[in-house]
């Protein structure tokens, strides 16, 4: 969770307008507030302003639109955001988890349970593992050090399989642990297993970063349906526009 303070405003919105069924649009604000660090500076002042906005709005859409005016919500997510170091702030890891969770991604172990679940039950204490698809030590001295920890090189998996994979060549561990192309697709990895040569690492990063940016913008557009266009991502501002929503 990138910010706890935003939860206060989220709960205040939903508590004030419980009958309007707008969780998605309220959660959209939460995601954008986390993205732009709404409470990272003078959090008490920002929180006071936002709670006042929620309290004086006549309906949920008006309240959310008012809150979003304080953010650059129309700015689409670019592929470059997924080329950043995955340890650079909590938000981008949080967004990656939201995307694979929404996509029903399965763990990479033999059981293949959906991430965050134990059977059909949602796990309250699930701790996602940030697995390097091309493992760190495997890439060491083969590519630029600053590109090894790119978020585009990260998959979200469970702890047990993460330990077993360790630093193996992806072309070997994908077969060894029978990680199917379906499971790769669930993590927005479009490559065939035979394409995971180290010589193609940069090409892999570019392709996955672009795919993740497209999925992220589609996700934000889906959450924000029903809100004014000025509050939603404007894909005309993006470097590459391939959204389907």
PDB file of C-alpha atoms in Angstrom:
ATOM      1  CA  UNK A   1       0.000   0.000   0.000  1.00  0.00           C
ATOM      2  CA  UNK A   2       1.743   3.209  -1.135  1.00  0.00           C
ATOM      3  CA  UNK A   3      -0.171   5.543   1.202  1.00  0.00           C
ATOM      4  CA  UNK A   4      -2.313   5.069   4.294  1.00  0.00           C
ATOM      5  CA  UNK A   5      -3.642   8.644   4.417  1.00  0.00           C
ATOM      6  CA  UNK A   6      -5.521   8.275   1.129  1.00  0.00           C
ATOM      7  CA  UNK A   7      -7.575   5.494   2.704  1.00  0.00           C
ATOM      8  CA  UNK A   8      -9.121   8.056   5.068  1.00  0.00           C
ATOM      9  CA  UNK A   9     -10.465  10.117   2.171  1.00  0.00           C
ATOM     10  CA  UNK A  10     -11.547   7.005   0.277  1.00  0.00           C
ATOM     11  CA  UNK A  11     -13.578   5.780   3.260  1.00  0.00           C
ATOM     12  CA  UNK A  12     -15.033   9.263   3.807  1.00  0.00           C
ATOM     13  CA  UNK A  13     -16.248   9.383   0.193  1.00  0.00           C
ATOM     14  CA  UNK A  14     -17.857   5.964   0.285  1.00  0.00           C
ATOM     15  CA  UNK A  15     -19.378   6.595   3.712  1.00  0.00           C
ATOM     16  CA  UNK A  16     -20.964   9.872   2.581  1.00  0.00           C
ATOM     17  CA  UNK A  17     -22.431   8.383  -0.605  1.00  0.00           C
ATOM     18  CA  UNK A  18     -23.061   4.713   0.253  1.00  0.00           C
ATOM     19  CA  UNK A  19     -25.977   4.261  -2.138  1.00  0.00           C
ATOM     20  CA  UNK A  20     -24.251   5.477  -5.294  1.00  0.00           C
ATOM     21  CA  UNK A  21     -22.234   2.312  -5.974  1.00  0.00           C
ATOM     22  CA  UNK A  22     -19.158   4.177  -7.099  1.00  0.00           C
ATOM     23  CA  UNK A  23     -16.334   2.155  -5.605  1.00  0.00           C
ATOM     24  CA  UNK A  24     -14.436   1.953  -8.908  1.00  0.00           C
ATOM     25  CA  UNK A  25     -14.409   5.705  -9.445  1.00  0.00           C
ATOM     26  CA  UNK A  26     -13.493   6.330  -5.797  1.00  0.00           C
ATOM     27  CA  UNK A  27     -10.705   3.770  -6.061  1.00  0.00           C
ATOM     28  CA  UNK A  28      -9.574   5.511  -9.244  1.00  0.00           C
ATOM     29  CA  UNK A  29      -9.042   8.648  -7.190  1.00  0.00           C
ATOM     30  CA  UNK A  30      -7.130   6.588  -4.609  1.00  0.00           C
ATOM     31  CA  UNK A  31      -4.819   5.192  -7.303  1.00  0.00           C
ATOM     32  CA  UNK A  32      -4.193   8.631  -8.792  1.00  0.00           C
ATOM     33  CA  UNK A  33      -3.633  10.208  -5.364  1.00  0.00           C
ATOM     34  CA  UNK A  34      -1.072   7.492  -4.650  1.00  0.00           C
ATOM     35  CA  UNK A  35       0.541   7.948  -8.055  1.00  0.00           C
ATOM     36  CA  UNK A  36       1.025  11.689  -7.631  1.00  0.00           C
ATOM     37  CA  UNK A  37       1.938  11.584  -3.928  1.00  0.00           C
ATOM     38  CA  UNK A  38      -1.024  13.647  -2.790  1.00  0.00           C
ATOM     39  CA  UNK A  39      -0.118  13.156   0.872  1.00  0.00           C
ATOM     40  CA  UNK A  40       3.658  12.985   0.586  1.00  0.00           C
ATOM     41  CA  UNK A  41       4.238  16.634   1.547  1.00  0.00           C
ATOM     42  CA  UNK A  42       2.101  18.447   4.097  1.00  0.00           C
ATOM     43  CA  UNK A  43      -0.192  15.478   4.511  1.00  0.00           C
ATOM     44  CA  UNK A  44      -2.320  16.971   7.303  1.00  0.00           C
ATOM     45  CA  UNK A  45      -3.180  20.040   5.205  1.00  0.00           C
ATOM     46  CA  UNK A  46      -3.889  17.977   2.084  1.00  0.00           C
ATOM     47  CA  UNK A  47      -6.050  15.563   4.054  1.00  0.00           C
ATOM     48  CA  UNK A  48      -8.034  18.415   5.611  1.00  0.00           C
ATOM     49  CA  UNK A  49      -8.655  19.922   2.155  1.00  0.00           C
ATOM     50  CA  UNK A  50      -9.747  16.604   0.688  1.00  0.00           C
ATOM     51  CA  UNK A  51     -12.062  15.700   3.553  1.00  0.00           C
ATOM     52  CA  UNK A  52     -13.712  19.122   3.220  1.00  0.00           C
ATOM     53  CA  UNK A  53     -14.173  18.490  -0.517  1.00  0.00           C
ATOM     54  CA  UNK A  54     -15.792  15.123   0.199  1.00  0.00           C
ATOM     55  CA  UNK A  55     -18.035  16.578   2.920  1.00  0.00           C
ATOM     56  CA  UNK A  56     -19.376  19.455   0.811  1.00  0.00           C
ATOM     57  CA  UNK A  57     -19.951  17.590  -2.466  1.00  0.00           C
ATOM     58  CA  UNK A  58     -23.566  17.019  -3.486  1.00  0.00           C
ATOM     59  CA  UNK A  59     -22.861  13.609  -5.012  1.00  0.00           C
ATOM     60  CA  UNK A  60     -20.045  11.109  -5.420  1.00  0.00           C
ATOM     61  CA  UNK A  61     -19.031  12.118  -8.956  1.00  0.00           C
ATOM     62  CA  UNK A  62     -18.845  15.774  -7.943  1.00  0.00           C
ATOM     63  CA  UNK A  63     -16.732  14.876  -4.920  1.00  0.00           C
ATOM     64  CA  UNK A  64     -14.306  12.721  -6.890  1.00  0.00           C
ATOM     65  CA  UNK A  65     -14.041  15.284  -9.692  1.00  0.00           C
ATOM     66  CA  UNK A  66     -13.249  17.977  -7.135  1.00  0.00           C
ATOM     67  CA  UNK A  67     -10.516  15.849  -5.595  1.00  0.00           C
ATOM     68  CA  UNK A  68      -9.047  14.986  -8.981  1.00  0.00           C
ATOM     69  CA  UNK A  69      -8.679  18.662  -9.912  1.00  0.00           C
ATOM     70  CA  UNK A  70      -5.751  18.736  -7.489  1.00  0.00           C
ATOM     71  CA  UNK A  71      -3.987  16.005  -9.478  1.00  0.00           C
ATOM     72  CA  UNK A  72      -2.699  15.664 -13.048  1.00  0.00           C
ATOM     73  CA  UNK A  73      -5.230  12.905 -13.631  1.00  0.00           C
ATOM     74  CA  UNK A  74      -5.423  13.451 -17.390  1.00  0.00           C
ATOM     75  CA  UNK A  75      -1.740  12.570 -17.751  1.00  0.00           C
ATOM     76  CA  UNK A  76      -1.481   9.032 -19.165  1.00  0.00           C
ATOM     77  CA  UNK A  77       1.025   6.500 -17.919  1.00  0.00           C
ATOM     78  CA  UNK A  78       4.046   6.150 -20.192  1.00  0.00           C
ATOM     79  CA  UNK A  79       6.153   3.062 -20.854  1.00  0.00           C
ATOM     80  CA  UNK A  80       9.113   4.868 -19.289  1.00  0.00           C
ATOM     81  CA  UNK A  81       7.484   4.494 -15.870  1.00  0.00           C
ATOM     82  CA  UNK A  82       7.925   0.730 -16.131  1.00  0.00           C
ATOM     83  CA  UNK A  83      11.595   1.062 -17.040  1.00  0.00           C
ATOM     84  CA  UNK A  84      12.332   2.608 -13.646  1.00  0.00           C
ATOM     85  CA  UNK A  85      13.992   0.684 -10.804  1.00  0.00           C
ATOM     86  CA  UNK A  86      11.284  -1.407  -9.141  1.00  0.00           C
ATOM     87  CA  UNK A  87      12.462  -0.252  -5.694  1.00  0.00           C
ATOM     88  CA  UNK A  88      11.871   3.402  -6.663  1.00  0.00           C
ATOM     89  CA  UNK A  89       8.794   4.091  -4.553  1.00  0.00           C
ATOM     90  CA  UNK A  90       5.906   1.823  -3.612  1.00  0.00           C
ATOM     91  CA  UNK A  91       3.305   3.042  -6.070  1.00  0.00           C
ATOM     92  CA  UNK A  92       4.592   1.397  -9.236  1.00  0.00           C
ATOM     93  CA  UNK A  93       4.924  -1.995  -7.545  1.00  0.00           C
ATOM     94  CA  UNK A  94       1.400  -1.501  -6.203  1.00  0.00           C
ATOM     95  CA  UNK A  95       0.133  -0.748  -9.710  1.00  0.00           C
ATOM     96  CA  UNK A  96       1.894  -3.800 -11.150  1.00  0.00           C
ATOM     97  CA  UNK A  97       0.223  -5.945  -8.493  1.00  0.00           C
ATOM     98  CA  UNK A  98      -3.195  -4.428  -9.266  1.00  0.00           C
ATOM     99  CA  UNK A  99      -2.744  -5.202 -12.965  1.00  0.00           C
ATOM    100  CA  UNK A 100      -1.766  -8.850 -12.536  1.00  0.00           C
ATOM    101  CA  UNK A 101      -4.382  -9.344  -9.808  1.00  0.00           C
ATOM    102  CA  UNK A 102      -7.089  -7.923 -12.088  1.00  0.00           C
ATOM    103  CA  UNK A 103      -5.840 -10.261 -14.802  1.00  0.00           C
ATOM    104  CA  UNK A 104      -6.366 -13.310 -12.557  1.00  0.00           C
ATOM    105  CA  UNK A 105      -2.668 -14.231 -12.617  1.00  0.00           C
ATOM    106  CA  UNK A 106      -1.726 -17.609 -11.178  1.00  0.00           C
ATOM    107  CA  UNK A 107       1.345 -18.345  -9.102  1.00  0.00           C
ATOM    108  CA  UNK A 108       4.221 -19.981 -10.955  1.00  0.00           C
ATOM    109  CA  UNK A 109       4.393 -23.025  -8.685  1.00  0.00           C
ATOM    110  CA  UNK A 110       2.881 -26.395  -9.598  1.00  0.00           C
ATOM    111  CA  UNK A 111      -0.411 -25.706  -7.786  1.00  0.00           C
ATOM    112  CA  UNK A 112      -0.986 -22.573  -9.856  1.00  0.00           C
ATOM    113  CA  UNK A 113      -3.259 -20.942  -7.272  1.00  0.00           C
ATOM    114  CA  UNK A 114      -4.469 -17.469  -8.156  1.00  0.00           C
ATOM    115  CA  UNK A 115      -2.180 -14.848  -6.632  1.00  0.00           C
ATOM    116  CA  UNK A 116      -3.507 -13.575  -3.323  1.00  0.00           C
ATOM    117  CA  UNK A 117      -5.772 -16.579  -2.806  1.00  0.00           C
ATOM    118  CA  UNK A 118      -5.740 -19.875  -0.921  1.00  0.00           C
ATOM    119  CA  UNK A 119      -8.079 -21.971  -3.024  1.00  0.00           C
ATOM    120  CA  UNK A 120     -11.141 -19.736  -3.426  1.00  0.00           C
ATOM    121  CA  UNK A 121     -10.449 -17.729  -0.281  1.00  0.00           C
ATOM    122  CA  UNK A 122      -8.740 -14.337  -0.432  1.00  0.00           C
ATOM    123  CA  UNK A 123      -5.567 -14.229   1.689  1.00  0.00           C
ATOM    124  CA  UNK A 124      -5.469 -11.343   4.146  1.00  0.00           C
ATOM    125  CA  UNK A 125      -1.701 -11.632   4.711  1.00  0.00           C
ATOM    126  CA  UNK A 126      -0.457 -12.380   1.182  1.00  0.00           C
ATOM    127  CA  UNK A 127       3.012 -10.943   0.600  1.00  0.00           C
ATOM    128  CA  UNK A 128       3.800 -10.685  -3.108  1.00  0.00           C
ATOM    129  CA  UNK A 129       7.315 -11.523  -4.223  1.00  0.00           C
ATOM    130  CA  UNK A 130       8.913  -9.256  -6.808  1.00  0.00           C
ATOM    131  CA  UNK A 131      10.587 -11.825  -9.035  1.00  0.00           C
ATOM    132  CA  UNK A 132      13.143 -10.824 -11.658  1.00  0.00           C
ATOM    133  CA  UNK A 133      12.017 -12.592 -14.837  1.00  0.00           C
ATOM    134  CA  UNK A 134      15.628 -12.404 -15.976  1.00  0.00           C
ATOM    135  CA  UNK A 135      17.254 -13.058 -12.563  1.00  0.00           C
ATOM    136  CA  UNK A 136      19.722 -10.523 -11.177  1.00  0.00           C
ATOM    137  CA  UNK A 137      22.802 -12.726 -10.964  1.00  0.00           C
ATOM    138  CA  UNK A 138      22.033 -14.239 -14.350  1.00  0.00           C
ATOM    139  CA  UNK A 139      22.184 -10.729 -15.859  1.00  0.00           C
ATOM    140  CA  UNK A 140      25.183  -9.586 -13.825  1.00  0.00           C
ATOM    141  CA  UNK A 141      27.991  -8.314 -16.102  1.00  0.00           C
ATOM    142  CA  UNK A 142      25.865  -9.092 -19.172  1.00  0.00           C
ATOM    143  CA  UNK A 143      23.746  -5.913 -19.261  1.00  0.00           C
ATOM    144  CA  UNK A 144      23.949  -2.440 -17.757  1.00  0.00           C
ATOM    145  CA  UNK A 145      23.525  -2.724 -13.949  1.00  0.00           C
ATOM    146  CA  UNK A 146      20.893   0.034 -13.843  1.00  0.00           C
ATOM    147  CA  UNK A 147      18.600  -1.943 -16.157  1.00  0.00           C
ATOM    148  CA  UNK A 148      18.604  -5.189 -14.197  1.00  0.00           C
ATOM    149  CA  UNK A 149      16.059  -3.969 -11.630  1.00  0.00           C
ATOM    150  CA  UNK A 150      13.693  -2.424 -14.165  1.00  0.00           C
ATOM    151  CA  UNK A 151      10.039  -2.849 -13.196  1.00  0.00           C
ATOM    152  CA  UNK A 152       9.455  -4.294 -16.668  1.00  0.00           C
ATOM    153  CA  UNK A 153      11.667  -7.205 -15.560  1.00  0.00           C
ATOM    154  CA  UNK A 154       9.475  -7.966 -12.538  1.00  0.00           C
ATOM    155  CA  UNK A 155       6.744 -10.585 -12.184  1.00  0.00           C
ATOM    156  CA  UNK A 156       4.531 -10.935  -9.119  1.00  0.00           C
ATOM    157  CA  UNK A 157       4.689 -14.477  -7.732  1.00  0.00           C
ATOM    158  CA  UNK A 158       4.522 -16.364  -4.421  1.00  0.00           C
ATOM    159  CA  UNK A 159       7.464 -16.894  -2.033  1.00  0.00           C
ATOM    160  CA  UNK A 160       8.035 -20.628  -2.510  1.00  0.00           C
ATOM    161  CA  UNK A 161       8.577 -20.655  -6.261  1.00  0.00           C
ATOM    162  CA  UNK A 162      10.588 -17.429  -6.043  1.00  0.00           C
ATOM    163  CA  UNK A 163      13.128 -19.160  -3.801  1.00  0.00           C
ATOM    164  CA  UNK A 164      13.327 -22.225  -6.052  1.00  0.00           C
ATOM    165  CA  UNK A 165      13.878 -20.242  -9.238  1.00  0.00           C
ATOM    166  CA  UNK A 166      16.661 -18.214  -7.651  1.00  0.00           C
ATOM    167  CA  UNK A 167      19.101 -17.070 -10.359  1.00  0.00           C
ATOM    168  CA  UNK A 168      18.538 -19.621 -13.098  1.00  0.00           C
ATOM    169  CA  UNK A 169      18.534 -18.906 -16.821  1.00  0.00           C
ATOM    170  CA  UNK A 170      14.884 -18.121 -17.720  1.00  0.00           C
ATOM    171  CA  UNK A 171      15.069 -20.447 -20.717  1.00  0.00           C
ATOM    172  CA  UNK A 172      15.822 -23.239 -18.234  1.00  0.00           C
ATOM    173  CA  UNK A 173      13.589 -22.439 -15.261  1.00  0.00           C
ATOM    174  CA  UNK A 174      10.487 -21.881 -17.410  1.00  0.00           C
ATOM    175  CA  UNK A 175      10.757 -25.502 -18.568  1.00  0.00           C
ATOM    176  CA  UNK A 176      12.007 -26.890 -15.252  1.00  0.00           C
ATOM    177  CA  UNK A 177       8.988 -25.570 -13.339  1.00  0.00           C
ATOM    178  CA  UNK A 178       6.567 -25.948 -16.277  1.00  0.00           C
ATOM    179  CA  UNK A 179       5.661 -22.262 -16.287  1.00  0.00           C
ATOM    180  CA  UNK A 180       3.230 -22.102 -19.174  1.00  0.00           C
ATOM    181  CA  UNK A 181       2.859 -19.382 -21.764  1.00  0.00           C
ATOM    182  CA  UNK A 182      -0.602 -18.783 -20.305  1.00  0.00           C
ATOM    183  CA  UNK A 183       0.977 -17.883 -16.961  1.00  0.00           C
ATOM    184  CA  UNK A 184       3.420 -15.591 -18.735  1.00  0.00           C
ATOM    185  CA  UNK A 185       0.549 -13.901 -20.557  1.00  0.00           C
ATOM    186  CA  UNK A 186      -1.225 -13.370 -17.237  1.00  0.00           C
ATOM    187  CA  UNK A 187       1.794 -11.248 -16.249  1.00  0.00           C
ATOM    188  CA  UNK A 188       1.679  -9.406 -19.592  1.00  0.00           C
ATOM    189  CA  UNK A 189       4.744 -11.213 -20.904  1.00  0.00           C
ATOM    190  CA  UNK A 190       4.086 -11.790 -24.583  1.00  0.00           C
ATOM    191  CA  UNK A 191       7.280 -13.660 -25.431  1.00  0.00           C
ATOM    192  CA  UNK A 192       7.645 -17.331 -26.252  1.00  0.00           C
ATOM    193  CA  UNK A 193       9.908 -19.263 -23.896  1.00  0.00           C
ATOM    194  CA  UNK A 194      12.549 -19.770 -26.604  1.00  0.00           C
ATOM    195  CA  UNK A 195      12.905 -15.977 -26.965  1.00  0.00           C
ATOM    196  CA  UNK A 196      14.348 -15.397 -23.482  1.00  0.00           C
ATOM    197  CA  UNK A 197      17.975 -15.140 -24.611  1.00  0.00           C
ATOM    198  CA  UNK A 198      20.084 -12.602 -22.736  1.00  0.00           C
ATOM    199  CA  UNK A 199      20.893 -10.924 -26.051  1.00  0.00           C
ATOM    200  CA  UNK A 200      17.222  -9.929 -26.308  1.00  0.00           C
ATOM    201  CA  UNK A 201      16.951  -8.467 -22.809  1.00  0.00           C
ATOM    202  CA  UNK A 202      16.672  -4.829 -23.928  1.00  0.00           C
ATOM    203  CA  UNK A 203      14.079  -5.740 -26.536  1.00  0.00           C
ATOM    204  CA  UNK A 204      12.165  -7.629 -23.844  1.00  0.00           C
ATOM    205  CA  UNK A 205      12.200  -4.614 -21.503  1.00  0.00           C
ATOM    206  CA  UNK A 206      10.903  -2.279 -24.206  1.00  0.00           C
ATOM    207  CA  UNK A 207       8.117  -4.648 -25.238  1.00  0.00           C
ATOM    208  CA  UNK A 208       6.918  -5.365 -21.714  1.00  0.00           C
ATOM    209  CA  UNK A 209       7.153  -1.737 -20.566  1.00  0.00           C
ATOM    210  CA  UNK A 210       4.954  -0.715 -23.495  1.00  0.00           C
ATOM    211  CA  UNK A 211       2.468  -3.488 -22.773  1.00  0.00           C
ATOM    212  CA  UNK A 212       2.271  -2.613 -19.074  1.00  0.00           C
ATOM    213  CA  UNK A 213       1.722   1.074 -19.849  1.00  0.00           C
ATOM    214  CA  UNK A 214      -1.108   0.176 -22.224  1.00  0.00           C
ATOM    215  CA  UNK A 215      -2.692  -2.122 -19.627  1.00  0.00           C
ATOM    216  CA  UNK A 216      -2.314   0.516 -16.910  1.00  0.00           C
ATOM    217  CA  UNK A 217      -4.038   3.199 -18.984  1.00  0.00           C
ATOM    218  CA  UNK A 218      -6.846   0.816 -19.902  1.00  0.00           C
ATOM    219  CA  UNK A 219      -7.251  -0.021 -16.208  1.00  0.00           C
ATOM    220  CA  UNK A 220      -7.474   3.659 -15.238  1.00  0.00           C
ATOM    221  CA  UNK A 221      -9.978   4.324 -18.009  1.00  0.00           C
ATOM    222  CA  UNK A 222     -12.112   1.403 -16.848  1.00  0.00           C
ATOM    223  CA  UNK A 223     -12.084   2.585 -13.224  1.00  0.00           C
ATOM    224  CA  UNK A 224     -12.927   6.154 -14.218  1.00  0.00           C
ATOM    225  CA  UNK A 225     -15.955   5.444 -16.409  1.00  0.00           C
ATOM    226  CA  UNK A 226     -18.720   7.895 -15.567  1.00  0.00           C
ATOM    227  CA  UNK A 227     -16.355  10.680 -14.518  1.00  0.00           C
ATOM    228  CA  UNK A 228     -15.854  13.867 -16.575  1.00  0.00           C
ATOM    229  CA  UNK A 229     -13.361  13.457 -19.423  1.00  0.00           C
ATOM    230  CA  UNK A 230     -11.115  16.089 -17.839  1.00  0.00           C
ATOM    231  CA  UNK A 231     -10.606  13.724 -14.898  1.00  0.00           C
ATOM    232  CA  UNK A 232      -9.637  10.703 -17.015  1.00  0.00           C
ATOM    233  CA  UNK A 233      -6.357   9.818 -18.752  1.00  0.00           C
ATOM    234  CA  UNK A 234      -6.058  11.611 -22.089  1.00  0.00           C
ATOM    235  CA  UNK A 235      -4.330   9.075 -24.301  1.00  0.00           C
ATOM    236  CA  UNK A 236      -3.733  11.707 -26.969  1.00  0.00           C
ATOM    237  CA  UNK A 237      -1.028  12.994 -24.631  1.00  0.00           C
ATOM    238  CA  UNK A 238       0.747   9.627 -24.591  1.00  0.00           C
ATOM    239  CA  UNK A 239       3.865   8.894 -26.630  1.00  0.00           C
ATOM    240  CA  UNK A 240       2.131   5.813 -28.053  1.00  0.00           C
ATOM    241  CA  UNK A 241      -1.621   5.363 -28.091  1.00  0.00           C
ATOM    242  CA  UNK A 242      -2.690   1.720 -28.283  1.00  0.00           C
ATOM    243  CA  UNK A 243      -5.455   1.591 -25.691  1.00  0.00           C
ATOM    244  CA  UNK A 244      -8.583  -0.361 -26.513  1.00  0.00           C
ATOM    245  CA  UNK A 245     -10.961   1.297 -24.010  1.00  0.00           C
TER     246      UNK A 245
END
